[in-house]
Coordinates of C-alpha atoms and ligand atoms in Angstrom, one line a residue:
Chain A
M19 CA -75.7 -82.9 -7.1
V20 CA -72.9 -80.5 -6.0
M21 CA -74.2 -79.0 -3.3
E22 CA -73.8 -80.3 0.3
Y23 CA -76.3 -79.5 3.0
N24 CA -75.4 -79.8 6.6
P25 CA -78.4 -81.8 8.1
K26 CA -77.9 -80.5 11.6
I27 CA -78.9 -76.8 10.4
P28 CA -82.0 -76.5 8.5
T29 CA -82.2 -74.8 5.2
L30 CA -83.9 -71.3 5.5
R31 CA -87.6 -71.9 4.1
P32 CA -89.0 -69.6 1.6
Y33 CA -91.6 -66.8 3.1
I34 CA -94.6 -67.6 1.4
D35 CA -97.6 -65.5 1.3
P36 CA -100.4 -64.7 -1.1
D37 CA -98.4 -62.9 -3.6
N38 CA -95.9 -65.9 -4.4
Q39 CA -97.7 -68.9 -3.2
G40 CA -98.3 -69.9 -6.8
F41 CA -94.8 -70.1 -7.6
W42 CA -93.9 -72.1 -4.5
D43 CA -96.8 -74.4 -5.2
G44 CA -95.5 -74.9 -8.8
V45 CA -92.1 -75.7 -7.4
R46 CA -93.3 -78.2 -4.9
E47 CA -94.9 -80.0 -8.0
H48 CA -91.7 -79.9 -10.0
R49 CA -93.2 -77.0 -12.2
L50 CA -91.8 -73.6 -13.1
V51 CA -94.4 -71.0 -13.4
I52 CA -94.0 -67.3 -13.7
Q53 CA -96.5 -64.6 -12.8
K54 CA -98.5 -63.1 -15.5
C55 CA -100.7 -60.2 -16.1
K56 CA -104.1 -61.1 -17.3
D57 CA -105.1 -57.8 -18.5
C58 CA -101.8 -56.9 -20.4
G59 CA -99.7 -60.1 -20.6
L60 CA -96.5 -58.6 -18.9
V61 CA -94.5 -61.6 -17.5
I62 CA -93.1 -60.8 -13.9
H63 CA -90.7 -62.2 -11.5
R64 CA -90.6 -62.0 -8.7
P65 CA -94.0 -62.3 -7.9
R66 CA -95.9 -59.2 -6.7
P67 CA -99.4 -57.5 -5.8
M68 CA -100.0 -56.0 -9.0
C69 CA -98.4 -55.6 -12.9
P70 CA -95.9 -52.7 -12.5
R71 CA -96.8 -51.7 -16.0
C72 CA -100.8 -51.4 -16.0
L73 CA -101.3 -51.7 -12.4
S74 CA -104.0 -54.5 -12.6
T75 CA -104.3 -56.9 -10.0
E76 CA -105.8 -59.8 -12.0
R77 CA -102.8 -62.2 -12.2
E78 CA -101.9 -65.8 -13.2
W79 CA -99.3 -68.5 -13.3
T80 CA -98.1 -69.2 -16.6
P81 CA -95.9 -72.3 -17.3
S82 CA -92.2 -71.5 -18.3
M83 CA -89.8 -73.6 -20.4
G84 CA -87.1 -73.0 -17.6
K85 CA -84.5 -72.9 -20.2
G86 CA -82.2 -69.8 -20.0
V87 CA -78.5 -68.8 -19.7
I88 CA -76.5 -67.7 -16.6
Y89 CA -76.5 -63.9 -16.1
A90 CA -74.6 -63.7 -13.3
Y91 CA -73.3 -65.8 -10.4
V92 CA -71.4 -65.7 -6.8
N93 CA -69.4 -68.4 -5.6
V94 CA -69.6 -68.3 -1.6
I95 CA -66.1 -69.4 -0.7
Y96 CA -65.8 -68.5 3.0
Q97 CA -68.3 -70.1 4.9
N98 CA -69.0 -67.4 7.0
A99 CA -70.2 -65.1 4.0
G100 CA -72.9 -67.5 3.3
Y101 CA -75.2 -69.8 5.0
P102 CA -74.0 -72.1 7.6
G103 CA -76.5 -74.9 6.6
I104 CA -74.8 -75.1 2.9
K105 CA -71.1 -76.2 2.7
A106 CA -69.2 -73.7 1.3
P107 CA -68.0 -73.5 -1.7
Y108 CA -71.2 -73.1 -3.4
S109 CA -72.8 -71.3 -6.3
V110 CA -75.7 -69.0 -6.5
V111 CA -76.9 -68.2 -10.0
V112 CA -79.1 -65.4 -11.6
V113 CA -80.7 -67.1 -14.8
E114 CA -82.3 -65.1 -17.3
I115 CA -84.9 -67.6 -18.8
T116 CA -86.2 -67.2 -22.4
E117 CA -89.3 -65.6 -21.0
G118 CA -87.5 -62.8 -20.4
V119 CA -87.3 -62.9 -16.3
R120 CA -84.5 -63.4 -14.2
I121 CA -84.5 -66.4 -11.3
L122 CA -82.3 -66.7 -8.4
A123 CA -81.3 -70.4 -7.5
N124 CA -78.2 -72.7 -7.2
L125 CA -76.6 -75.1 -9.7
Y126 CA -77.4 -78.8 -9.9
D127 CA -74.4 -80.3 -11.7
I128 CA -71.5 -77.3 -12.2
E129 CA -69.3 -77.2 -9.4
P130 CA -68.2 -73.6 -8.6
E131 CA -65.0 -73.1 -10.5
G132 CA -67.0 -74.3 -13.8
V133 CA -69.5 -71.9 -13.5
R134 CA -69.7 -69.0 -16.4
I135 CA -71.9 -66.0 -17.5
G136 CA -73.6 -67.1 -20.5
T137 CA -73.8 -70.9 -20.0
P138 CA -76.9 -72.3 -21.3
V139 CA -79.0 -74.1 -18.3
E140 CA -82.3 -75.5 -17.7
I141 CA -84.6 -75.9 -14.5
C142 CA -84.5 -78.8 -12.2
F143 CA -86.1 -79.5 -8.8
D144 CA -84.3 -80.8 -5.7
D145 CA -86.5 -82.3 -2.8
I146 CA -84.0 -81.2 -0.3
A147 CA -86.3 -82.0 2.8
D148 CA -89.4 -83.7 3.0
D149 CA -91.1 -80.4 3.1
L150 CA -88.7 -78.4 1.0
T151 CA -88.1 -78.4 -2.8
L152 CA -86.0 -76.1 -4.4
P153 CA -85.4 -75.2 -8.0
K154 CA -82.1 -75.2 -9.2
F155 CA -80.6 -75.4 -12.8
K156 CA -78.4 -77.5 -14.5
R157 CA -76.5 -77.9 -17.8
L158 CA -78.8 -77.8 -20.8
N159 CA -79.6 -81.0 -22.3
S160 CA -77.3 -82.7 -19.8
Chain B
M20 CA -89.6 -32.4 -9.0
A21 CA -88.6 -30.9 -5.7
I22 CA -88.6 -27.0 -4.8
D23 CA -85.6 -25.5 -4.1
S24 CA -86.5 -24.0 -0.6
I25 CA -83.6 -26.3 1.5
K26 CA -80.8 -24.6 -0.6
D27 CA -78.3 -23.3 1.7
K28 CA -80.8 -23.3 4.6
A29 CA -79.1 -25.7 7.2
A30 CA -75.7 -25.7 8.6
I31 CA -73.3 -28.4 10.6
V32 CA -72.0 -26.6 13.4
G33 CA -70.8 -29.1 15.5
I34 CA -69.6 -32.9 15.4
G35 CA -68.8 -35.4 18.2
V36 CA -67.1 -38.6 17.7
V37 CA -66.5 -41.3 20.0
D38 CA -63.2 -42.9 19.3
F39 CA -63.7 -46.2 17.0
S40 CA -62.7 -49.2 18.5
T41 CA -63.4 -53.1 17.8
D42 CA -64.1 -53.5 21.5
I43 CA -65.3 -50.4 22.9
G44 CA -66.4 -51.9 26.2
R45 CA -69.5 -49.4 27.0
T46 CA -73.0 -49.6 25.8
E47 CA -74.6 -48.1 22.9
W48 CA -76.7 -45.7 25.2
Y49 CA -73.4 -44.4 26.7
T50 CA -71.5 -43.6 23.7
A51 CA -74.6 -42.0 22.1
C52 CA -75.1 -39.8 25.0
Q53 CA -71.5 -38.7 24.7
A54 CA -71.0 -38.3 21.1
I55 CA -74.3 -35.9 21.5
K56 CA -72.9 -34.1 24.2
L57 CA -69.5 -33.9 22.5
A58 CA -71.2 -32.6 19.4
A59 CA -73.1 -30.0 21.7
E60 CA -69.8 -28.7 23.2
E61 CA -68.0 -28.5 20.1
A62 CA -70.8 -26.2 18.8
G63 CA -71.0 -24.3 21.7
V64 CA -74.8 -25.2 22.2
N65 CA -76.3 -25.8 25.6
I66 CA -77.6 -29.3 25.6
D67 CA -81.0 -27.6 27.0
D68 CA -81.2 -26.1 23.8
I69 CA -81.2 -29.2 21.6
D70 CA -84.9 -29.6 20.4
G71 CA -84.7 -32.0 17.6
M72 CA -83.1 -35.3 17.2
V73 CA -83.1 -37.4 14.3
K74 CA -81.5 -41.2 14.7
S75 CA -80.3 -43.5 12.1
V76 CA -82.4 -46.4 11.9
D77 CA -81.5 -49.9 13.0
D78 CA -78.3 -48.2 14.9
G79 CA -78.2 -47.5 18.5
P80 CA -80.7 -46.0 21.1
D81 CA -83.8 -43.8 20.1
P82 CA -84.3 -40.6 21.7
T83 CA -86.3 -41.9 24.4
Y84 CA -82.9 -43.4 25.8
T85 CA -80.5 -40.5 24.5
G86 CA -82.9 -37.7 25.9
K87 CA -83.2 -39.4 29.2
G88 CA -79.4 -39.9 29.3
L89 CA -78.9 -36.2 28.7
G90 CA -81.7 -34.9 30.7
I91 CA -83.6 -33.4 27.9
D92 CA -86.7 -32.2 28.7
N93 CA -88.7 -31.6 25.4
L94 CA -87.9 -32.4 21.9
L95 CA -90.1 -30.3 19.2
Y96 CA -89.2 -32.8 16.4
H97 CA -87.9 -36.5 16.4
S98 CA -87.5 -38.9 13.8
E99 CA -85.4 -41.7 12.3
N100 CA -84.2 -42.6 8.7
H101 CA -81.9 -44.7 7.1
W102 CA -78.1 -44.3 5.8
G103 CA -76.3 -41.2 7.0
T104 CA -77.2 -38.4 4.6
S105 CA -81.0 -39.7 4.5
A106 CA -81.1 -39.1 8.3
M107 CA -79.4 -35.7 7.5
M108 CA -82.1 -34.7 5.2
N109 CA -84.8 -34.8 8.0
A110 CA -82.6 -32.7 10.2
V111 CA -82.0 -30.1 7.4
H112 CA -85.7 -30.2 6.6
A113 CA -86.4 -29.7 10.3
V114 CA -84.2 -26.9 10.8
A115 CA -84.8 -24.9 7.7
G116 CA -88.8 -25.7 8.2
G117 CA -88.8 -24.3 11.4
L118 CA -90.0 -27.2 13.3
C119 CA -87.0 -27.0 15.8
N120 CA -84.0 -24.9 16.1
Y121 CA -81.2 -27.2 17.2
C122 CA -81.1 -30.6 15.6
V123 CA -79.0 -33.5 16.3
Y124 CA -78.7 -36.6 14.2
Y125 CA -76.7 -39.6 15.5
Q126 CA -75.4 -42.8 14.7
T127 CA -74.4 -45.3 17.2
A128 CA -73.6 -48.9 16.3
H129 CA -71.1 -51.3 18.1
R130 CA -70.9 -53.8 15.4
A131 CA -67.9 -55.3 16.1
S132 CA -68.2 -56.1 19.8
G133 CA -72.0 -56.2 20.0
P134 CA -74.5 -58.9 19.5
E135 CA -73.7 -59.3 15.9
K136 CA -70.1 -60.3 16.3
C137 CA -70.5 -64.0 17.6
I138 CA -72.9 -64.9 14.5
S139 CA -70.7 -63.9 11.6
D140 CA -67.4 -61.9 10.5
F141 CA -69.6 -60.1 7.9
L142 CA -73.2 -58.6 8.2
V143 CA -75.3 -61.4 7.7
A144 CA -76.4 -61.2 11.3
R145 CA -79.2 -58.7 10.9
E146 CA -81.1 -61.0 8.7
F147 CA -81.1 -64.0 11.2
R148 CA -81.6 -61.8 13.9
D149 CA -84.7 -59.4 13.3
D150 CA -87.4 -61.6 11.0
S151 CA -89.5 -58.4 10.8
L152 CA -86.6 -56.9 8.7
D153 CA -86.8 -56.8 5.0
M154 CA -88.8 -60.2 5.3
V155 CA -89.3 -60.0 1.1
R156 CA -85.6 -61.4 1.2
Y157 CA -86.3 -64.7 2.6
D158 CA -88.3 -66.2 -0.1
Y159 CA -86.3 -65.0 -2.9
F160 CA -82.5 -65.0 -1.7
S161 CA -82.0 -67.1 1.7
P162 CA -83.1 -70.5 0.8
F163 CA -80.4 -70.4 -1.9
G164 CA -77.5 -69.3 0.7
L165 CA -77.3 -66.0 -0.8
I166 CA -77.3 -64.1 2.8
G167 CA -75.4 -61.4 3.7
E168 CA -74.2 -58.1 1.9
P169 CA -70.9 -59.6 0.5
G170 CA -72.6 -62.0 -1.4
Y171 CA -75.4 -59.9 -2.5
V172 CA -72.7 -57.3 -4.0
A173 CA -70.5 -60.2 -5.5
M174 CA -73.5 -61.0 -7.9
M175 CA -73.8 -57.5 -9.4
Y176 CA -69.9 -57.3 -9.3
R177 CA -69.2 -60.3 -11.2
R178 CA -71.8 -58.8 -14.0
Y179 CA -69.9 -55.6 -13.7
M180 CA -66.9 -57.2 -14.5
H181 CA -68.4 -59.3 -17.3
E182 CA -69.9 -55.8 -18.7
T183 CA -67.1 -53.7 -18.1
G184 CA -63.9 -55.7 -18.3
I185 CA -62.8 -54.1 -14.9
K186 CA -60.1 -56.4 -13.4
P187 CA -59.1 -56.9 -9.9
E188 CA -55.9 -55.5 -10.5
Q189 CA -58.1 -51.9 -11.1
L190 CA -60.6 -52.3 -8.5
G191 CA -57.9 -53.0 -6.0
W192 CA -56.9 -49.3 -5.8
V193 CA -60.0 -48.2 -4.1
P194 CA -59.0 -50.3 -0.8
I195 CA -55.1 -49.4 -1.7
V196 CA -55.7 -45.6 -1.6
A197 CA -58.4 -46.3 1.1
S198 CA -55.4 -47.8 3.3
E199 CA -53.0 -44.7 2.3
N200 CA -55.5 -42.5 3.6
A201 CA -56.3 -44.4 6.7
A202 CA -52.6 -44.6 7.7
R203 CA -52.8 -40.9 7.7
N204 CA -55.8 -40.7 10.0
T205 CA -55.4 -41.2 13.6
N206 CA -59.0 -41.8 13.9
A207 CA -58.8 -44.9 11.5
I208 CA -57.9 -48.0 13.3
F209 CA -57.7 -50.4 10.4
F210 CA -54.6 -50.0 8.5
D211 CA -51.2 -48.7 10.2
K212 CA -49.4 -48.7 6.9
S213 CA -50.7 -48.8 3.1
I214 CA -51.2 -52.2 1.4
T215 CA -49.7 -52.9 -2.2
I216 CA -51.4 -54.3 -5.3
D217 CA -49.9 -57.8 -4.2
D218 CA -51.6 -57.8 -0.7
Y219 CA -54.8 -56.8 -2.7
M220 CA -54.7 -59.9 -5.0
Q221 CA -53.8 -62.2 -2.0
S222 CA -56.8 -61.1 0.1
K223 CA -59.1 -64.0 0.7
L224 CA -61.9 -64.4 -1.9
I225 CA -64.9 -64.3 0.6
A226 CA -67.8 -64.3 -2.0
D227 CA -65.9 -64.7 -5.2
P228 CA -65.3 -62.2 -7.0
I229 CA -65.8 -60.0 -3.4
R230 CA -62.3 -60.1 -1.5
E231 CA -62.0 -59.6 2.2
L232 CA -60.5 -56.3 1.2
D233 CA -63.1 -54.9 -0.7
C234 CA -65.6 -55.1 2.5
A235 CA -65.5 -52.3 5.2
P236 CA -64.8 -54.2 8.4
K237 CA -67.4 -54.0 11.3
V238 CA -66.3 -51.3 14.1
D239 CA -67.9 -49.8 17.3
G240 CA -68.6 -46.1 16.9
S241 CA -70.9 -43.3 17.8
I242 CA -71.2 -40.0 16.0
A243 CA -73.5 -37.0 16.3
I244 CA -73.8 -33.8 14.5
V245 CA -75.3 -30.4 15.3
I246 CA -77.8 -28.7 12.8
T247 CA -79.2 -25.5 12.8
T248 CA -80.0 -22.5 10.5
P249 CA -76.7 -20.5 9.0
E250 CA -78.1 -17.4 11.2
R251 CA -78.0 -19.1 14.3
A252 CA -74.8 -20.5 13.0
K253 CA -73.1 -17.1 13.5
A254 CA -73.6 -16.9 17.1
L255 CA -71.9 -20.4 17.7
K256 CA -68.3 -21.6 18.3
Q257 CA -67.3 -23.1 14.9
E258 CA -67.2 -21.7 11.5
P259 CA -70.5 -23.1 9.8
V260 CA -70.4 -25.7 7.2
I261 CA -73.3 -24.8 5.0
I262 CA -75.6 -27.6 3.5
N263 CA -75.8 -26.4 0.1
S264 CA -78.0 -29.4 -0.9
V265 CA -79.6 -32.5 0.2
A266 CA -81.6 -35.1 -2.3
S267 CA -82.6 -38.7 -2.6
G268 CA -83.0 -41.0 -5.3
Y269 CA -85.1 -43.8 -6.3
A270 CA -85.4 -46.1 -9.5
L271 CA -87.6 -48.7 -11.0
E272 CA -86.9 -52.5 -9.5
G273 CA -84.3 -51.2 -6.9
Q274 CA -83.6 -53.1 -3.9
N275 CA -80.8 -52.4 -1.7
Y276 CA -77.6 -54.3 -3.2
T277 CA -79.9 -56.8 -5.0
S278 CA -81.4 -55.0 -7.7
Y279 CA -81.2 -58.1 -10.0
T280 CA -84.3 -57.9 -11.8
R281 CA -83.7 -54.9 -13.7
D282 CA -82.7 -54.6 -17.5
V283 CA -79.3 -53.2 -16.2
I284 CA -78.1 -54.4 -12.8
T285 CA -74.5 -52.4 -13.1
D286 CA -75.1 -49.1 -12.9
L287 CA -76.5 -47.0 -10.2
P288 CA -79.8 -45.2 -11.4
E289 CA -80.8 -44.5 -7.8
M290 CA -77.6 -42.4 -7.5
E291 CA -77.9 -41.0 -11.0
N292 CA -81.5 -39.8 -10.0
M293 CA -80.0 -38.2 -6.4
A294 CA -77.0 -36.7 -8.3
K295 CA -79.3 -34.9 -10.9
E296 CA -81.6 -33.6 -8.0
L297 CA -78.5 -32.7 -5.7
Y298 CA -76.9 -30.7 -8.3
R299 CA -80.0 -28.8 -9.5
V300 CA -80.9 -27.8 -6.1
G301 CA -77.7 -26.6 -5.3
G302 CA -77.0 -24.9 -8.6
M303 CA -73.6 -26.9 -8.7
G304 CA -72.1 -29.7 -11.3
P305 CA -69.7 -32.6 -10.6
K306 CA -66.9 -30.0 -11.7
D307 CA -67.7 -27.8 -8.7
I308 CA -66.9 -30.5 -6.3
K309 CA -63.4 -30.6 -4.6
V310 CA -63.6 -33.8 -2.4
A311 CA -66.1 -36.4 -3.1
M312 CA -67.0 -38.9 -0.1
L313 CA -68.3 -41.9 -1.6
D314 CA -69.9 -45.1 -0.4
D315 CA -66.9 -47.6 -0.2
T316 CA -68.8 -50.1 2.2
F317 CA -68.2 -52.6 -0.8
A318 CA -65.4 -51.4 -3.3
P319 CA -67.1 -52.2 -6.4
Y320 CA -69.4 -49.3 -5.8
V321 CA -66.8 -46.8 -5.9
P322 CA -65.8 -46.7 -9.6
M323 CA -70.1 -47.1 -10.2
Q324 CA -70.7 -43.8 -8.1
L325 CA -67.6 -42.1 -9.7
E326 CA -69.9 -42.9 -13.1
A327 CA -73.3 -42.3 -11.7
L328 CA -72.3 -38.8 -9.9
G329 CA -70.6 -37.6 -13.1
F330 CA -67.2 -37.4 -12.0
C331 CA -66.4 -39.4 -15.0
G332 CA -67.7 -40.7 -18.1
K333 CA -69.8 -44.0 -18.5
G334 CA -67.1 -46.9 -18.8
E335 CA -64.2 -44.4 -17.8
A336 CA -64.0 -45.4 -14.0
P337 CA -62.0 -48.3 -14.1
A338 CA -59.2 -46.3 -15.7
F339 CA -60.1 -43.5 -13.5
I340 CA -59.1 -45.6 -10.4
E341 CA -56.2 -47.3 -11.6
G342 CA -52.9 -46.5 -10.1
G343 CA -54.8 -44.5 -7.5
D344 CA -53.3 -41.1 -8.9
K345 CA -56.7 -39.3 -9.7
I346 CA -58.4 -40.1 -6.4
R347 CA -55.8 -39.6 -4.2
V348 CA -55.2 -36.0 -2.3
G349 CA -53.6 -33.7 -5.0
G350 CA -55.4 -35.8 -7.7
Q351 CA -58.4 -34.8 -10.0
L352 CA -61.1 -36.0 -7.6
P353 CA -59.9 -36.9 -4.1
V354 CA -62.2 -39.9 -2.8
N355 CA -62.5 -40.3 1.0
P356 CA -59.5 -38.8 2.4
D357 CA -60.1 -40.0 5.9
G358 CA -59.7 -43.9 4.6
G359 CA -63.4 -44.4 3.9
E360 CA -65.4 -46.9 5.6
I361 CA -62.6 -49.4 4.4
G362 CA -59.9 -47.8 6.6
Q363 CA -62.3 -46.7 9.4
G364 CA -64.9 -49.5 9.5
R365 CA -68.5 -49.6 8.4
F366 CA -70.0 -46.2 9.8
I367 CA -71.8 -44.3 7.1
T368 CA -71.5 -41.1 9.1
T369 CA -67.8 -40.8 8.9
R370 CA -68.3 -39.4 5.5
I371 CA -70.2 -36.6 7.0
V372 CA -67.6 -35.7 9.5
E373 CA -64.8 -35.9 7.3
A374 CA -66.8 -33.4 4.9
V375 CA -67.2 -30.9 7.9
R376 CA -63.3 -31.5 8.6
Q377 CA -62.1 -30.9 5.0
I378 CA -64.3 -27.6 4.9
R379 CA -63.1 -26.3 7.9
G380 CA -59.4 -27.4 6.9
T381 CA -58.8 -29.7 9.8
S382 CA -58.6 -32.9 8.4
T383 CA -55.6 -35.5 9.0
N384 CA -55.4 -35.4 5.1
Q385 CA -56.1 -32.1 3.8
V386 CA -57.1 -31.4 0.4
A387 CA -56.1 -27.7 -0.1
N388 CA -59.0 -24.9 -0.6
T389 CA -61.4 -27.1 0.1
D390 CA -64.7 -25.4 -0.3
T391 CA -67.3 -28.0 -1.5
V392 CA -67.4 -31.6 -0.7
L393 CA -70.2 -34.2 -2.1
V394 CA -71.2 -36.7 0.4
A395 CA -72.9 -39.9 -1.2
S396 CA -74.6 -42.8 0.5
G397 CA -76.7 -45.7 -0.2
A398 CA -74.9 -46.9 -3.3
G399 CA -76.7 -50.5 -4.5
G400 CA -80.0 -49.2 -3.4
P401 CA -82.1 -45.9 -2.6
A402 CA -79.7 -43.4 -2.6
D403 CA -79.1 -40.1 -0.9
G404 CA -76.5 -37.2 -0.9
M405 CA -75.3 -33.9 0.5
I406 CA -73.4 -31.1 -0.9
C407 CA -71.7 -29.1 1.7
R408 CA -69.8 -25.9 0.9
K409 CA -67.7 -23.4 2.9
E410 CA -69.8 -20.2 3.9
Ligands
LIG524 ZN1 -100.5 -55.4 -16.8

């Protein structure tokens, strides 16, 4: 657990709407699910109203293995360049998962100075408040 | 594909620039009206003849205020648009299409001393303040503490470093040349003297790999530009600056500064699409451009734009900027001779002002025989641009 939250400042809540609700429902239940087009099978993230390939609005949530590699990352060093409710330094990563989409999240067990592009990681879930669970990534098989 | 009808159909005939500051001490209403008044006077256009207004979205008072402030009793055309050259497109279309005769585009923003000041040193404020703006970001980025543009850009820049091998010792030449140019520009308030590569390497990492010197600082400013047709321009005070071409660009999976979901995140496909159209409409190519006014709100976008706009080949930009010789005045392609936004503060419309001055031959850092200038905006998102030329 490498991130430190300031309990006095609430973490910003995800804005949940009918398009992305399935994703966040999954996160709350500690499952990673990804939007999939029922018609052509395209796997899509971020969630959206229709399939950008075939324009079908028939969508489903498909379970993901949650394994991937770090594709890009930021280390927020200066507190004012980040969110005041999370103590800097902290990392934000984009992980490319094996299903082919990219997920933005934080890291669970890698300090900012240890983050590298290409590091294999897997999903985990952090219940950071009674009403808020966030997806995070940890080293694969750690 | 768009039609060619806007080619050479509009001209910039006046500019009004309120002195930039970090504590301007006047309202945005005041400085917006002041800039419009200055621009009209410079052009030799009577304020009552202004019948079109285009405002930069998010910035400054809308025409109900500026019109009231300036006693304007009718506007045949009023609108808003993003970015600098995007809003210019509205003005160009309005005068070229005969919707109005003399259109003013203005941008007014007091980012240094206004409400954003108390929240953060950087531009995270807007996301906190206005929950109707770009709500989509909340679900995806904010819970993870990715909030504010330096962080957004840093994600892309990290990947850019990984893919191209660009080093901080190369990127640093963008702010170094900006500081040299700003030091020559009496209107640029952020650098009294040029910085060195050591200064750059010691610049604070704020959202690693983005350093403080990679970011345009917040500033208070106000600029207005008067646009009319080249025919009407003949009767006015200034030598007109002809708008050869304007264009926008869009691309799949684009999002301002945060297009992390597309296959390649380290180029600027919106800018490439914009450039294709800009050159096609204008009948020009990158080799015809004498001065490039590039979007340097964040330094990494400068090398990316050099490639996207065709000023160098793919993968050549890091070497193109290194040492600064090619992008200085006198070099192969002078970039932002006014010091850019890094030198003057975050204010898109400064690029249009410098384009006008370069073509008029009145810049504080004049490039000899400038007859064409390309202005680009919207790096890292929906892009837009303009080519200006001497009459
Ligand atoms: Zn589909």
